[in-house]
Structures are given as C-alpha cells and as structure tokens.
Coordinates of C-alpha atoms in Angstrom, one line a residue:
M1 CA 119.4 71.0 22.9
P2 CA 120.4 73.2 19.9
F3 CA 117.8 73.7 17.2
T4 CA 120.0 73.8 14.1
Y5 CA 118.0 70.7 12.8
F6 CA 114.8 72.7 13.4
F7 CA 116.1 75.5 11.1
D8 CA 117.0 73.1 8.3
S9 CA 113.8 71.1 8.5
V10 CA 111.5 74.2 8.4
K11 CA 113.4 75.7 5.5
K12 CA 112.9 72.5 3.5
I13 CA 109.2 72.4 4.3
S14 CA 108.6 76.0 3.5
R15 CA 110.7 75.9 0.3
H16 CA 107.9 74.0 -1.4
N17 CA 105.4 76.7 -0.8
R18 CA 107.6 79.7 -1.5
I19 CA 106.0 82.3 -3.6
M20 CA 108.5 84.9 -4.9
I21 CA 106.9 88.3 -4.4
T22 CA 108.3 91.7 -3.6
K23 CA 107.7 93.0 -0.1
S24 CA 106.1 96.4 -0.2
K25 CA 105.5 99.0 2.4
Q26 CA 101.7 98.5 2.1
N27 CA 102.1 94.8 2.9
L28 CA 104.1 95.5 6.0
T29 CA 101.5 98.0 7.2
L30 CA 98.7 95.5 6.7
F31 CA 100.6 92.8 8.6
Q32 CA 101.2 95.1 11.5
L33 CA 97.5 96.1 11.6
C34 CA 96.4 92.5 11.7
T35 CA 98.8 91.6 14.5
L36 CA 97.5 94.6 16.5
L37 CA 93.9 93.5 16.0
L38 CA 94.8 90.0 17.1
T39 CA 96.4 91.3 20.3
I40 CA 93.3 93.4 21.1
A41 CA 91.0 90.4 20.5
E42 CA 93.0 88.1 22.8
T43 CA 93.1 90.5 25.7
S44 CA 89.4 91.2 25.7
A45 CA 87.8 87.7 25.8
S46 CA 88.6 84.0 26.2
V47 CA 89.5 82.3 22.9
F48 CA 88.6 78.6 22.6
N49 CA 91.2 76.3 21.1
N50 CA 90.1 72.6 21.5
V51 CA 88.5 70.0 23.7
S52 CA 89.4 66.3 23.9
C53 CA 87.1 63.7 25.4
T54 CA 87.9 60.0 26.1
S55 CA 85.6 57.5 24.5
N56 CA 86.6 54.3 26.2
K57 CA 85.6 55.4 29.7
T58 CA 82.1 56.7 30.2
F59 CA 79.6 57.3 33.0
T60 CA 75.8 57.1 33.2
P61 CA 73.9 60.5 33.4
N62 CA 72.6 61.3 36.9
S63 CA 75.0 58.8 38.4
T64 CA 77.1 59.4 41.5
F65 CA 80.1 60.1 39.3
N66 CA 78.1 62.6 37.3
T67 CA 77.0 64.4 40.6
N68 CA 80.7 64.4 41.8
L69 CA 81.8 65.8 38.5
N70 CA 79.3 68.7 38.6
T71 CA 80.4 69.4 42.2
L72 CA 84.1 69.4 41.1
L73 CA 83.5 71.8 38.2
S74 CA 81.5 74.2 40.4
Y75 CA 84.3 74.0 43.1
L76 CA 87.0 74.7 40.5
S77 CA 85.0 77.7 39.1
S78 CA 84.4 79.2 42.5
N79 CA 88.0 79.0 43.5
V80 CA 89.2 81.4 40.8
T81 CA 87.6 84.1 42.9
N82 CA 90.3 83.6 45.5
N83 CA 93.0 85.0 43.1
V84 CA 94.5 81.6 42.4
R85 CA 95.7 80.8 38.9
F86 CA 96.2 77.1 39.5
F87 CA 94.1 74.9 41.6
N88 CA 93.3 71.2 41.9
A89 CA 90.6 69.3 43.8
T90 CA 89.2 65.9 44.4
V91 CA 85.5 65.0 44.9
G92 CA 84.0 61.6 45.9
K93 CA 85.6 58.2 46.8
D94 CA 86.4 54.8 45.5
S95 CA 85.2 54.3 41.8
N96 CA 83.2 57.6 41.9
T97 CA 86.2 59.8 42.6
V98 CA 86.8 62.7 40.2
Y99 CA 90.1 64.5 40.0
G100 CA 90.3 68.0 38.4
L101 CA 92.4 71.0 37.9
Y102 CA 92.6 74.3 36.1
M103 CA 95.6 76.5 35.1
C104 CA 95.4 80.1 33.8
R105 CA 98.2 81.5 31.7
G106 CA 100.7 83.3 33.8
D107 CA 100.1 86.8 32.4
V108 CA 96.3 86.6 32.3
P109 CA 94.5 89.1 34.6
F110 CA 92.5 87.5 37.4
A111 CA 89.2 88.7 35.9
L112 CA 90.0 87.1 32.5
C113 CA 91.2 83.9 34.3
R114 CA 87.9 83.7 36.2
E115 CA 86.0 84.2 32.9
C116 CA 88.0 81.6 31.1
V117 CA 87.6 78.9 33.8
G118 CA 83.9 79.8 34.0
F119 CA 83.6 79.2 30.2
A120 CA 85.5 75.9 30.5
T121 CA 83.3 74.5 33.3
Q122 CA 80.2 75.3 31.2
T123 CA 81.6 74.0 27.9
I124 CA 83.3 70.8 28.9
P125 CA 80.1 69.0 30.2
S126 CA 78.2 69.7 27.0
S127 CA 81.2 68.8 24.8
C128 CA 81.9 65.6 26.7
P129 CA 78.5 64.7 28.2
T130 CA 79.4 61.1 29.4
S131 CA 83.3 61.0 29.3
K132 CA 85.1 60.1 32.5
E133 CA 88.1 62.1 31.3
A134 CA 88.5 65.3 29.3
V135 CA 90.7 68.3 28.8
I136 CA 89.8 71.7 27.3
W137 CA 92.2 74.4 26.1
Y138 CA 91.6 78.1 25.7
N139 CA 94.3 80.7 24.9
E140 CA 93.9 81.9 28.5
C141 CA 93.5 78.7 30.4
L142 CA 93.2 74.9 30.4
L143 CA 90.9 72.7 32.5
R144 CA 90.9 68.9 32.8
Y145 CA 89.2 66.2 34.9
S146 CA 89.6 62.4 35.2
Y147 CA 88.5 59.3 37.0
R148 CA 92.1 58.6 37.7
F149 CA 94.8 60.4 39.7
I150 CA 96.3 63.1 37.5
F151 CA 98.1 65.4 39.9
S152 CA 101.9 65.9 39.7
K153 CA 102.1 63.6 36.7
M154 CA 103.6 64.7 33.3
E155 CA 101.2 63.8 30.5
E156 CA 101.4 64.6 26.8
W157 CA 98.3 62.9 25.5
P158 CA 95.8 63.9 24.3
R159 CA 97.4 66.8 22.4
H160 CA 96.4 69.5 20.1
K161 CA 98.3 71.6 17.6
I162 CA 97.4 75.0 16.0
N163 CA 99.3 76.7 13.3
I164 CA 98.9 79.9 11.3
P165 CA 100.4 79.2 7.8
L166 CA 99.7 82.6 6.3
G167 CA 102.7 84.9 6.6
D168 CA 105.0 87.2 4.8
P169 CA 107.2 84.9 2.6
V170 CA 110.2 87.2 2.8
V171 CA 110.0 87.1 6.6
L172 CA 109.4 83.4 6.8
H173 CA 112.3 82.4 4.5
S174 CA 114.9 84.6 6.1
N175 CA 117.6 83.1 8.3
G176 CA 116.7 85.7 10.9
F177 CA 113.2 84.3 11.4
Y178 CA 114.5 80.7 12.2
T179 CA 117.5 81.9 14.2
A180 CA 115.2 83.9 16.4
L181 CA 112.7 81.0 16.7
G182 CA 115.5 78.5 17.5
S183 CA 116.9 80.8 20.2
I184 CA 113.4 81.0 21.8
F185 CA 113.0 77.2 21.6
D186 CA 116.4 76.6 23.0
E187 CA 115.7 78.7 26.1
L188 CA 112.0 78.0 27.0
P189 CA 112.4 74.4 28.5
N190 CA 115.1 75.5 30.9
K191 CA 113.4 78.8 31.7
A192 CA 110.1 77.2 32.4
A193 CA 111.7 74.5 34.7
L194 CA 113.7 77.1 36.5
D195 CA 110.6 79.3 37.0
L196 CA 108.7 76.2 38.3
S197 CA 111.3 75.6 41.0
E198 CA 111.0 79.2 42.1
S199 CA 107.4 80.2 41.2
N200 CA 104.9 78.7 38.8
G201 CA 106.4 77.2 35.6
Y202 CA 105.7 80.2 33.3
A203 CA 108.3 81.5 30.9
V204 CA 108.3 84.0 28.0
K205 CA 111.0 85.1 25.6
Q206 CA 111.2 87.5 22.6
E207 CA 113.8 87.7 19.8
N208 CA 114.1 90.1 16.9
A209 CA 113.8 88.2 13.6
S210 CA 114.5 91.0 11.1
G211 CA 114.0 94.7 11.0
S212 CA 110.4 95.3 12.3
V213 CA 109.5 91.7 13.0
T214 CA 109.9 90.3 16.5
L215 CA 109.1 86.7 17.6
Y216 CA 107.4 86.1 20.9
G217 CA 107.5 82.7 22.6
L218 CA 105.7 81.4 25.7
A219 CA 105.8 78.1 27.7
Q220 CA 104.0 77.1 30.8
C221 CA 103.7 73.9 32.8
T222 CA 101.1 73.0 35.4
P223 CA 102.7 74.0 38.7
D224 CA 102.3 70.6 40.3
L225 CA 105.0 69.1 38.1
A226 CA 108.5 68.5 39.2
A227 CA 111.1 70.8 37.5
G228 CA 112.5 67.9 35.4
D229 CA 109.1 66.8 34.2
C230 CA 108.3 70.4 33.3
K231 CA 111.5 70.7 31.2
L232 CA 110.8 67.4 29.4
C233 CA 107.2 68.4 28.7
V234 CA 108.2 71.7 27.1
A235 CA 111.1 70.1 25.1
D236 CA 108.7 67.5 23.7
A237 CA 106.2 70.2 22.8
V238 CA 108.9 72.1 21.0
A239 CA 109.9 68.9 19.1
E240 CA 106.3 68.7 17.9
F241 CA 106.7 72.0 15.9
V242 CA 109.3 70.2 13.8
K243 CA 107.8 66.7 13.5
S244 CA 104.2 67.3 12.6
C245 CA 102.9 70.7 13.2
C246 CA 104.1 74.0 12.2
G247 CA 106.9 74.3 9.8
G248 CA 106.7 77.5 7.8
S249 CA 104.0 79.0 10.1
I250 CA 103.9 82.6 11.2
G251 CA 102.5 81.4 14.6
A252 CA 101.7 78.1 16.2
S253 CA 100.8 76.4 19.5
V254 CA 101.3 72.9 20.9
L255 CA 98.9 72.0 23.7
F256 CA 99.5 69.1 26.1
P257 CA 97.5 68.3 29.3
S258 CA 100.6 69.2 31.4
C259 CA 102.2 72.1 29.4
I260 CA 101.7 74.5 26.5
V261 CA 104.1 76.1 24.1
R262 CA 103.3 78.9 21.7
Y263 CA 105.0 81.5 19.4
E264 CA 103.7 84.4 17.4
T265 CA 104.9 87.4 15.5
Y266 CA 103.0 89.8 17.8
P267 CA 103.0 90.2 21.6
F268 CA 100.1 87.9 22.5
Y269 CA 101.1 87.9 26.2
Q270 CA 101.2 90.8 28.6
H271 CA 104.9 91.6 28.6
S272 CA 106.4 92.2 32.1
G273 CA 110.0 91.2 31.9
T274 CA 111.0 87.5 31.7
S275 CA 108.9 85.8 34.3
A276 CA 105.3 85.6 35.3
P277 CA 103.6 87.9 37.9
T278 CA 104.4 86.8 41.5
M279 CA 100.7 86.7 42.3
I280 CA 100.3 83.3 40.4
Q281 CA 99.8 80.6 43.0
R282 CA 100.0 76.9 42.9
G283 CA 96.6 75.9 44.1
R284 CA 97.5 72.3 45.2
N285 CA 100.6 73.3 47.1
I286 CA 98.9 76.3 48.7
G287 CA 95.9 74.0 49.6
T288 CA 98.3 71.5 51.2
E289 CA 100.2 74.2 53.1
V290 CA 97.0 75.8 54.3
L291 CA 95.7 72.4 55.3
V292 CA 98.9 71.7 57.3
I293 CA 98.7 75.1 59.0
V294 CA 95.0 74.6 59.8
V295 CA 95.6 71.1 61.2
V296 CA 98.6 72.2 63.3
L297 CA 96.5 75.2 64.7
L298 CA 93.6 72.9 65.4
V299 CA 95.9 70.4 67.2
V300 CA 97.5 73.2 69.3
L301 CA 94.1 74.7 70.1
A302 CA 92.7 71.3 71.0
M303 CA 95.7 70.7 73.3
L304 CA 95.3 74.1 74.9
F305 CA 91.6 73.5 75.4
G306 CA 92.3 70.0 76.8
F307 CA 94.9 71.4 79.3
S308 CA 92.7 74.2 80.3
Y309 CA 89.7 71.9 80.8
C310 CA 91.7 69.5 82.9
F311 CA 93.2 72.4 84.9
I312 CA 89.8 73.9 85.6
R313 CA 88.3 70.5 86.5
I314 CA 91.2 69.6 88.8
K315 CA 91.0 73.0 90.5
A316 CA 87.2 72.8 90.8
R317 CA 87.5 69.3 92.3
K318 CA 90.1 70.4 94.8
K319 CA 87.9 73.3 95.8
R320 CA 84.8 71.0 96.1
K321 CA 86.7 68.5 98.2
A322 CA 87.9 71.3 100.5
S323 CA 84.3 72.5 100.9
D324 CA 83.1 69.0 101.5
R325 CA 85.8 68.4 104.1
E326 CA 84.6 71.5 105.9
N327 CA 80.9 70.7 105.7
F328 CA 80.9 67.0 106.2
G329 CA 83.9 66.3 108.3
P330 CA 84.4 62.6 109.2
E331 CA 81.4 61.7 107.0
L332 CA 83.3 62.7 103.9
T333 CA 84.8 59.2 103.6
V334 CA 81.4 57.7 103.5
L335 CA 80.3 60.3 100.8
E336 CA 83.4 59.5 98.7
S337 CA 82.8 55.8 98.8
L338 CA 79.3 56.3 97.3
E339 CA 80.3 58.7 94.5
F340 CA 80.3 57.5 90.8
D341 CA 81.7 59.4 87.9
L342 CA 79.4 60.4 85.0
A343 CA 81.2 58.3 82.4
T344 CA 80.5 55.1 84.4
I345 CA 76.8 56.0 84.7
E346 CA 76.6 56.8 81.0
A347 CA 78.2 53.5 80.1
A348 CA 75.8 51.7 82.5
T349 CA 72.7 53.3 80.9
N350 CA 74.0 53.3 77.3
K351 CA 74.1 57.1 77.6
F352 CA 70.6 57.3 79.0
S353 CA 69.1 55.7 76.0
E354 CA 65.3 55.6 75.6
D355 CA 65.2 51.8 75.7
R356 CA 66.7 51.8 79.1
R357 CA 64.1 54.2 80.6
I358 CA 61.8 52.5 83.1
G359 CA 60.1 55.4 84.7
K360 CA 59.4 59.2 84.6
G361 CA 58.1 61.8 87.0
G362 CA 58.3 65.4 88.0
Y363 CA 61.6 64.7 89.7
G364 CA 63.2 63.4 86.5
E365 CA 63.6 60.0 84.9
V366 CA 64.6 56.5 86.0
Y367 CA 66.8 54.2 83.8
K368 CA 67.9 50.6 84.2
G369 CA 71.7 50.3 84.3
I370 CA 74.3 47.6 84.5
L371 CA 77.5 48.5 86.4
P372 CA 80.9 47.1 85.4
N373 CA 80.7 44.4 88.0
G374 CA 77.4 43.2 86.4
E375 CA 75.1 44.5 89.1
E376 CA 71.7 45.8 87.9
V377 CA 70.8 49.2 89.3
A378 CA 68.1 51.8 88.9
V379 CA 69.5 55.2 88.0
K380 CA 67.4 58.2 88.9
R381 CA 68.4 61.3 86.8
L382 CA 67.1 64.3 88.6
S383 CA 65.6 67.1 86.5
T384 CA 68.0 69.9 85.6
N385 CA 65.3 72.4 86.7
S386 CA 65.8 71.2 90.3
K387 CA 66.7 74.2 92.6
Q388 CA 68.5 71.9 95.0
G389 CA 72.1 72.9 95.5
G390 CA 75.1 70.6 95.6
E391 CA 75.5 70.7 99.3
E392 CA 71.8 70.0 99.9
F393 CA 72.0 67.1 97.4
K394 CA 74.9 65.5 99.3
N395 CA 73.1 65.9 102.6
E396 CA 70.2 64.0 101.1
V397 CA 72.5 61.3 99.9
L398 CA 74.0 60.9 103.4
L399 CA 70.6 60.8 104.9
I400 CA 69.3 58.1 102.6
A401 CA 72.6 56.1 102.9
K402 CA 72.1 55.9 106.7
L403 CA 68.6 54.4 106.3
Q404 CA 69.0 50.7 106.3
H405 CA 65.8 48.6 106.3
K406 CA 64.4 45.7 104.2
N407 CA 61.3 47.8 103.4
L408 CA 63.3 50.8 102.2
V409 CA 65.0 50.9 98.8
R410 CA 68.8 50.6 99.2
L411 CA 71.0 53.5 97.9
I412 CA 74.1 52.3 96.1
G413 CA 75.6 55.6 95.2
F414 CA 75.3 59.0 93.5
C415 CA 76.8 61.2 90.9
Q416 CA 77.2 65.0 90.8
E417 CA 79.0 66.1 87.7
D418 CA 78.5 68.6 84.8
R419 CA 75.2 69.9 86.4
E420 CA 74.0 66.3 86.6
K421 CA 72.5 65.1 89.9
I422 CA 72.0 61.3 89.8
L423 CA 71.0 58.7 92.5
I424 CA 71.8 55.0 92.0
Y425 CA 69.5 52.6 93.8
E426 CA 69.2 48.8 93.9
Y427 CA 67.2 47.5 90.9
V428 CA 63.7 46.3 91.8
P429 CA 62.4 44.2 88.8
N430 CA 58.6 44.4 89.5
K431 CA 58.6 48.2 89.2
S432 CA 56.1 50.1 91.4
L433 CA 52.8 49.1 93.1
D434 CA 50.8 51.4 90.8
H435 CA 51.7 49.1 87.8
F436 CA 49.6 46.4 89.5
L437 CA 46.8 48.4 91.1
F438 CA 45.9 50.5 88.1
D439 CA 46.4 48.0 85.3
S440 CA 43.3 46.2 84.1
Q441 CA 45.1 42.9 83.8
K442 CA 47.9 43.0 86.4
H443 CA 45.7 44.0 89.3
R444 CA 44.2 40.5 89.3
Q445 CA 47.7 39.0 89.8
L446 CA 47.9 40.3 93.4
T447 CA 46.2 37.9 95.8
W448 CA 44.8 39.1 99.1
P449 CA 47.6 37.6 101.2
E450 CA 50.1 39.4 98.9
R451 CA 48.2 42.7 99.3
F452 CA 48.2 42.3 103.1
K453 CA 52.0 41.5 102.9
I454 CA 52.5 44.8 101.0
V455 CA 50.5 46.8 103.5
K456 CA 52.5 45.4 106.4
G457 CA 55.8 46.0 104.7
I458 CA 54.9 49.7 104.0
A459 CA 53.8 50.1 107.6
R460 CA 57.1 48.6 108.9
G461 CA 59.1 50.9 106.6
I462 CA 57.2 54.0 107.9
L463 CA 57.6 52.8 111.5
Y464 CA 61.3 52.5 111.0
L465 CA 61.5 56.1 109.7
H466 CA 59.4 57.5 112.5
E467 CA 60.6 55.5 115.5
D468 CA 63.5 53.0 115.0
S469 CA 65.9 55.0 112.8
R470 CA 68.6 57.1 114.4
L471 CA 67.1 60.0 112.5
K472 CA 63.4 60.8 112.6
I473 CA 62.2 61.0 109.0
I474 CA 58.8 62.1 107.7
H475 CA 58.5 60.8 104.1
R476 CA 55.6 63.0 103.0
D477 CA 55.1 61.3 99.6
I478 CA 53.8 57.8 100.3
K479 CA 51.9 56.7 97.2
P480 CA 51.7 53.6 95.0
S481 CA 54.3 54.9 92.5
N482 CA 56.8 55.3 95.3
V483 CA 56.4 51.7 96.6
L484 CA 58.6 49.3 94.6
L485 CA 58.1 45.5 94.6
D486 CA 60.9 43.0 94.4
N487 CA 60.7 39.4 93.1
G488 CA 59.0 38.2 96.3
I489 CA 56.4 41.0 96.1
N490 CA 58.1 42.6 99.2
P491 CA 57.5 46.4 99.2
K492 CA 60.3 48.9 99.3
I493 CA 59.6 52.6 100.0
S494 CA 61.5 54.9 97.6
D495 CA 61.9 58.5 96.5
F496 CA 62.9 60.6 99.5
G497 CA 62.9 63.9 97.5
M498 CA 60.2 65.4 99.8
A499 CA 61.4 63.7 103.0
R500 CA 62.0 65.9 106.0
M501 CA 64.1 65.2 109.1
V502 CA 62.7 66.3 112.5
A503 CA 63.9 66.2 116.0
T504 CA 63.3 62.8 117.8
D505 CA 60.9 64.4 120.4
Q506 CA 59.2 66.7 117.9
I507 CA 55.4 66.1 117.4
Q508 CA 54.5 69.1 115.3
G509 CA 56.1 71.7 113.0
C510 CA 55.6 74.5 110.5
T511 CA 56.3 74.7 106.8
N512 CA 56.5 77.5 104.3
R513 CA 54.9 75.4 101.5
V514 CA 52.4 72.6 101.3
V515 CA 53.9 69.4 99.8
G516 CA 53.3 65.7 100.0
T517 CA 50.4 63.3 99.4

C-alpha cells in the first residue's frame, strides 16, 4: 500500500518537537562519526534488544518439561555450527513437548550468528526461569520456544518496539526523509515475500533522503512462513511505525516473533546487493528434505539387503539340497520330513528363554517347547563350539531316526540353520534318572520294584542297540543323566552324541580318543 498517510502522520507528530536551529558543518561531521561508531559496534558483537516471557503458563523446575527445554536450547545452539541461519526442533512428547527455533539476520556472518544464538540460549533461561513460552531478540538473531506448536504460523505477539528519537531536525523535517522512508516501507513487504518464495525471507533497501543522508531499511521473516503470511507480517510491522512507535525517529525497529523490520540512517547491515547471501538455509525445510532423503535411502538399502539376503539364502538352500541329494540319495525324503525351520523352534521355546530351559550339559542346553499343533517337545540346542559338520550332523539324525524302541527316546525332528544345530525329541516330564537318585528327597520316591523296572528297561534298550536293531550301535555314554523317565517311570535312553555304529559281526575296534562313561 502507498505510505502517503505515513508521511503526513509523522510530520504532524514531529512538528510538536521541532526545534529551529541552523545546521552546521560541525553538526554533520558529528552525526556521521556517530553513525560510523554504531556500525562498528553492531558488526563486532551481539546487541541485546528485548526478551518476553509468558506469565500464564509456567513449569516446575527440574520437571520433565524443564529437562526437555534445556535439551532443546542445547540442540539449537549446537546446530548453528552447521552453517544454518534458521533452524527449528522439537523435544519431548505429549504435555512435555517443547518447540523451538532460532533465526539469524540474513547478512550476519556465521561466526556472529553462532555467538548470538549462544548468548540467547544462555540468557533466556535466566530471564524466563519458569515460563513455558518466551522469545528473545538481538540485533543479529531471534530465538523462541513454546509448549505449543509454533512452526509455519505467523504470529505478531508479543512484540517490541525500539526508536531513536535523537536526530538532525533539518533532516527529519525534510520531505526527502519521509519520501525515502515511504519508498522503503512500500517495497519491503513484497520484497521479503518474494525472497521467501525463492530463498529465505530477507530483504533490504536503501534510499537517498537528502544530500549526504541515506536511509537503510531491512525486513526479514522466519523462513518457515508462507509468502502471503510473510508479506502480511512485514506490512503490519510497518504499520506499527505509524500507530504507536516511531514517528520522528532517526532510526527504529519493530520486532514480532515471526518477522522484524528496521530502518536507520547508517548502513547497519552488510550491504551485498538487494538480497541475502545464498548460504542462508531454512533449517526446518532442510531438516525435512534431509529426513526424506535419509528415509528413502534407508528403505532402498533395506530392500537391497533383503533381496540380497533372500537370494543368498535361496542359492545356499539349493546348493545344500543338491549336496544332500548326492550324499543321502533315497533317504533325503526322510530327512526333509524331519526338518524344522528355526523360526518354528524359536516360537516353540519363546526364543530359548531361560524359564523354558530344563537341562544343561557339555553338549549344549535343553529347552521345553510347544509346537504349533500343541505337542510338547524337548529341544536340544547343541553348543556352537561343536566341531561336527553339517553332513555328519544329518547322518546322526538319520541314525537316531531309524532307532525305534520303547526304551529309546523318540526323535521328532531337527533344525540346521544359521549355524544352529538343534535336535527335537519327545518330551519326557520326569526328567532324568539322576534327579531322583542324587536328590535327598526324591530318591525315596523310587520303590524297589520301580528301580528294578528301570534297570530292565535300560537293559532292553541296550540289547536293542547291540543285537536287535538293523544297525549295531554302541552308545558309550550310559549314565543316570542320559536315562529319562516318563509318567509311568519307564526309562528311555537319550543323547546319542557319542554313539558309534559298528559292523554287525564286529566284536572289537580301535579309536583315536577315549570317550564314554
């Protein structure tokens, strides 16, 4: 909108304070010296303007919200090192969520931006020790946090105004001063909105007022705003100069949470044309873009890994089946009927949980499991230190599967997957004989008829292995812990890890190592 009304209003305000003096060369020199000193001061350190704290929403010290706020401020401060002039972040969840952002002025060097945000994160907790919402303004940056969502929302409250009423009367009351100021104010809203759609919402403009006096104007929106909101925010800030702030001032600023507008009679910003440096980044948008890229890359990598894993598994399975077909021939069908996958075994034993473990030995551990059909089984998980190869393990499985006798524990299946070697047996509820013989209380539970029954059952099982089976087997590890007892106290010989098959007519043999009991 045109600012003719602005010129007239400011002239009326300043006319009351007009002091008719004659401008001298010395006065002009002093004025120029002061503006030079102001410029040097502003480019060397952060200049505090104001801080606003909400009083109606507070938190308790050392609360979860307090912890999340400290984490947020630390995170915002540390992100300036990544050469980002705008950044927002969220910490916590539910009622303890804290939203925060910082914005550095578009022309400020990164070192000064980092210093300013650092000062802000240190000052705001002490200035607003229990406020759930606050905003702090410096010449070089602004920082705010809140308990509510504040991103991409145009907000004009709380606000702060600064004006410098001291100035050269001749300059202030000349038409050139207000014409130049009106030209700047006319252009800044559109310019900031246009720059926001292309870059970062930062706009500057300078106009010659009269002779040696030039006016410099600056506007900037937080880069998460929409272009229309940015334009409205700057226009409303400009209107504040007329309504309640800065008529007749040689310099002034209006500070909103979502935008800032300022003018001076000296170059308070680093002049580099009409737009901000291209290195200014929108922290939230960049964060979102980076997040999207990272997620897409992770999904692609996960898919590639999944396809590769499946391909390798399928190829290895085909290779293993070809090897098994060559080694086991017609018995391969029997072997395949006994094989379980690892996922089924893990589900049956609750992933080999400690409360399912019912035994432990040098061979490995035994767990109670429940198959999908409801059948209870004993799962023997062989030690990973076992030097037995895959082919030898399957030979043992076939050997045990062929042994069918009421005094031998029945093999239900096996699993060989991911370096795991697992045998699945029928579940025998009374555990092993040693639990009765060597327990001070339970050894009395076995009557002599039951003991005799156990001895006969063990003898029948050994006789079957030595004489009646199609294969002649020497167990070599008969001991109480390898004799299981069912509900009827019937013995069942188990653990064929040391068993050795011999020829049917063989009565003696040699071995390279001594094993057995």
